[in-house]
C-alpha positions as a LaTeX table, in Angstrom:
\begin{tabular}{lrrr}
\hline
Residue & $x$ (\AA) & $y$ (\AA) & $z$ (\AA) \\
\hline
Unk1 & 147.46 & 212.04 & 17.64 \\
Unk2 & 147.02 & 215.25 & 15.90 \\
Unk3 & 150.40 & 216.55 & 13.78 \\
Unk4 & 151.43 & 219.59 & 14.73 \\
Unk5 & 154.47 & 221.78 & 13.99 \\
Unk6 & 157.39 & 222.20 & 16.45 \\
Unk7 & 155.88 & 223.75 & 19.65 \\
Unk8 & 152.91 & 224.92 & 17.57 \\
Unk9 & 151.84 & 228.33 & 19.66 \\
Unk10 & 148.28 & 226.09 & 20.55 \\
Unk11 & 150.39 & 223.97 & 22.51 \\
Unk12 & 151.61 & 227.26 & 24.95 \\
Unk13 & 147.89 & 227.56 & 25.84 \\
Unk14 & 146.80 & 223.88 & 25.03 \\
Unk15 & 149.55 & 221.41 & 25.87 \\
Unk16 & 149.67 & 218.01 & 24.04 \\
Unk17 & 146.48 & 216.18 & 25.85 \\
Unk18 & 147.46 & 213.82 & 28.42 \\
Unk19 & 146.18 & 215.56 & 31.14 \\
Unk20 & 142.57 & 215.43 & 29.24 \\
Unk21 & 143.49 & 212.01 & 28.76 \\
Unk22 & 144.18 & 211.31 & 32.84 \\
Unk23 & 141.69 & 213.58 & 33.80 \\
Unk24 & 138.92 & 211.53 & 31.41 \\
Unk25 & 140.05 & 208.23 & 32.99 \\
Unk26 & 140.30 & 209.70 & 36.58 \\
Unk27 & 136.84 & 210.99 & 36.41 \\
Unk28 & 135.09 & 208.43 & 34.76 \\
Unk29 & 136.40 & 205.57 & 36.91 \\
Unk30 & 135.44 & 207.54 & 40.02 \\
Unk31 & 131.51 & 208.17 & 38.88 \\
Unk32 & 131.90 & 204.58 & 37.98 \\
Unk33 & 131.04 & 205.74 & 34.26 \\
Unk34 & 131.09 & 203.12 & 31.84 \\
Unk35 & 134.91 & 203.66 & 30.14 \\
Unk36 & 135.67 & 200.16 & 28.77 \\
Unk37 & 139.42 & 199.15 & 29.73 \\
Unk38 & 141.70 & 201.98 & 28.85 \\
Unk39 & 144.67 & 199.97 & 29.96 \\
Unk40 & 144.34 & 197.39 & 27.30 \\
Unk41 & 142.72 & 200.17 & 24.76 \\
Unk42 & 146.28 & 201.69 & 25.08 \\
Unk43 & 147.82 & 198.52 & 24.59 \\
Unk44 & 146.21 & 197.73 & 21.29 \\
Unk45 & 146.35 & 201.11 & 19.97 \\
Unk46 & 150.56 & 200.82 & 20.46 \\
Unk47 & 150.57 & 197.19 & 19.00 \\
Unk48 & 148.22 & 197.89 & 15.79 \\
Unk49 & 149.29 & 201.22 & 14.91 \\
Unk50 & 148.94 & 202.09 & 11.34 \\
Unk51 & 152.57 & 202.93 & 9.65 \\
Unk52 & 150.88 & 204.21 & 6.63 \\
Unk53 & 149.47 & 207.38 & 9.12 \\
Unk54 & 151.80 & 210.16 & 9.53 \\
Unk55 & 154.21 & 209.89 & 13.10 \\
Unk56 & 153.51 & 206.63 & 13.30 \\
Unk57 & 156.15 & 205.89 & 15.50 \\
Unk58 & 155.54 & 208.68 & 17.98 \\
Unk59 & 152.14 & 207.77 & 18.04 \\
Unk60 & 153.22 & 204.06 & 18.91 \\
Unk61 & 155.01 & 205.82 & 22.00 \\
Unk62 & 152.48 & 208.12 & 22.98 \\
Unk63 & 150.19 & 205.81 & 23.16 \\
Unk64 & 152.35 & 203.73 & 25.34 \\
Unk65 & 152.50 & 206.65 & 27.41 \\
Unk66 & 148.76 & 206.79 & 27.75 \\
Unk67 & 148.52 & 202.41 & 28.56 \\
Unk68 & 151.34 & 203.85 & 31.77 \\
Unk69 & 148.98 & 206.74 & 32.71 \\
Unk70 & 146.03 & 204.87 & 32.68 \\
Unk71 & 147.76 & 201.94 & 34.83 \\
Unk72 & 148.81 & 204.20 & 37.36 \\
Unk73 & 145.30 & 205.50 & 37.70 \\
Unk74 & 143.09 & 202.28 & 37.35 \\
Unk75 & 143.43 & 199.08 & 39.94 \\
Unk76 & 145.36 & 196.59 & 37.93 \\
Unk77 & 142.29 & 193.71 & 39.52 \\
Unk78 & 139.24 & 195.54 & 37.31 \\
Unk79 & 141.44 & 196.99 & 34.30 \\
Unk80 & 144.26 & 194.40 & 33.27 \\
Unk81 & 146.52 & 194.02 & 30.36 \\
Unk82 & 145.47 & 192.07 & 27.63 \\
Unk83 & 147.82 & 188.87 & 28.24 \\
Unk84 & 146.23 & 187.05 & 25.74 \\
Unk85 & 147.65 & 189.31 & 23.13 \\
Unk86 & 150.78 & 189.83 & 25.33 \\
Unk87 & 151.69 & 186.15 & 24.91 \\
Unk88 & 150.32 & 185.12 & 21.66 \\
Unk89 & 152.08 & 188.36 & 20.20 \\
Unk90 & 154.92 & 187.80 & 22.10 \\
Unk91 & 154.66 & 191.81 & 23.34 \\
Unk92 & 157.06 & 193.78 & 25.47 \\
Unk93 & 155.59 & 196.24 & 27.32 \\
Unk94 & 158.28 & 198.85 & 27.33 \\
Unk95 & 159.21 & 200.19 & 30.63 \\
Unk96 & 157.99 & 204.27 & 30.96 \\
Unk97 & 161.25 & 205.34 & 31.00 \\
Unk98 & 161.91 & 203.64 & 27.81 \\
Unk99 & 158.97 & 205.05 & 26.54 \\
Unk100 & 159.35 & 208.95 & 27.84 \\
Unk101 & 163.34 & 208.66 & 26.00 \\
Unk102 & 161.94 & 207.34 & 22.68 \\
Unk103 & 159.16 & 210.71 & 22.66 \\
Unk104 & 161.83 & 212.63 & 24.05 \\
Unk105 & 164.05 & 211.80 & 20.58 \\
Unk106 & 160.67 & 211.94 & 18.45 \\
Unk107 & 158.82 & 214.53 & 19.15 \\
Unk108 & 158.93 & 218.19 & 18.07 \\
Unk109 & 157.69 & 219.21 & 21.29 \\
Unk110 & 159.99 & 220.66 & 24.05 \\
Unk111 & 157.77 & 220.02 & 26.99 \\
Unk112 & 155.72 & 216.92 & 26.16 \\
Unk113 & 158.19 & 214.89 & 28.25 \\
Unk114 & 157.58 & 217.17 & 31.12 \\
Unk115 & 153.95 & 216.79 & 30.89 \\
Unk116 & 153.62 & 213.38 & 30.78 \\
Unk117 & 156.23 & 213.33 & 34.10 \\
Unk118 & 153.73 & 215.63 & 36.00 \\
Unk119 & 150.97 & 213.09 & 35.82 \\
Unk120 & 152.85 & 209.93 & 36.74 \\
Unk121 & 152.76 & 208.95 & 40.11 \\
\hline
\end{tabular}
């Protein structure tokens, strides 16, 4: 969520952090460490974003990004979406491809795209 310039030179040694983001998830759902429900964490952080932060729209989509990460790692049985919300809200869960075009056209970052594809199944 952190602003950064245009391919900042942190990100050449640090890329933008979804693979700290799969890798937390991965390894906390395999010690069976207590990580709440990252799947529906996701999903709330994309449907109450704050538009008075800055990128709020990018954040919207990388956070959608993260709810499609975490769903491919977690079993859909123990870590569901929050359908409550989902039909209450009336929320569309965009599809990832829908999600990876709208960072694509948002961010400032030439290879966050490609990161994101290298951790989806």
């Amino acid at each position: 969520m952190a602003q950064l310039q245009a391919d900042a030179p942190i990100t050449q040694r640090h890329p933008i952090a979804y693979k700290a983001v799969y890798w937390i998830i991965q390894s906390s759902h395999r010690s069976h460490e207590f990580l709440g429900n990252p799947v529906r964490h996701y999903q709330h952080l994309a449907t109450r974003m704050n538009f008075n932060q800055p990128l709020a729209e990018l954040r919207v989509w990388r956070a959608w990004a993260c709810h499609h990460l975490a769903q491919a790692i977690l079993p859909a049985d123990d870590f569901p979406r929050d359908e409550r919300q989902i039909e209450s809200e009336k929320i569309q869960i965009p599809d990832i491809s829908v999600v990876l075009a709208k960072i694509d056209e948002l961010s400032p970052h030439r290879h966050e795209v490609r990161e994101i594809k290298k951790l989806l199944p």
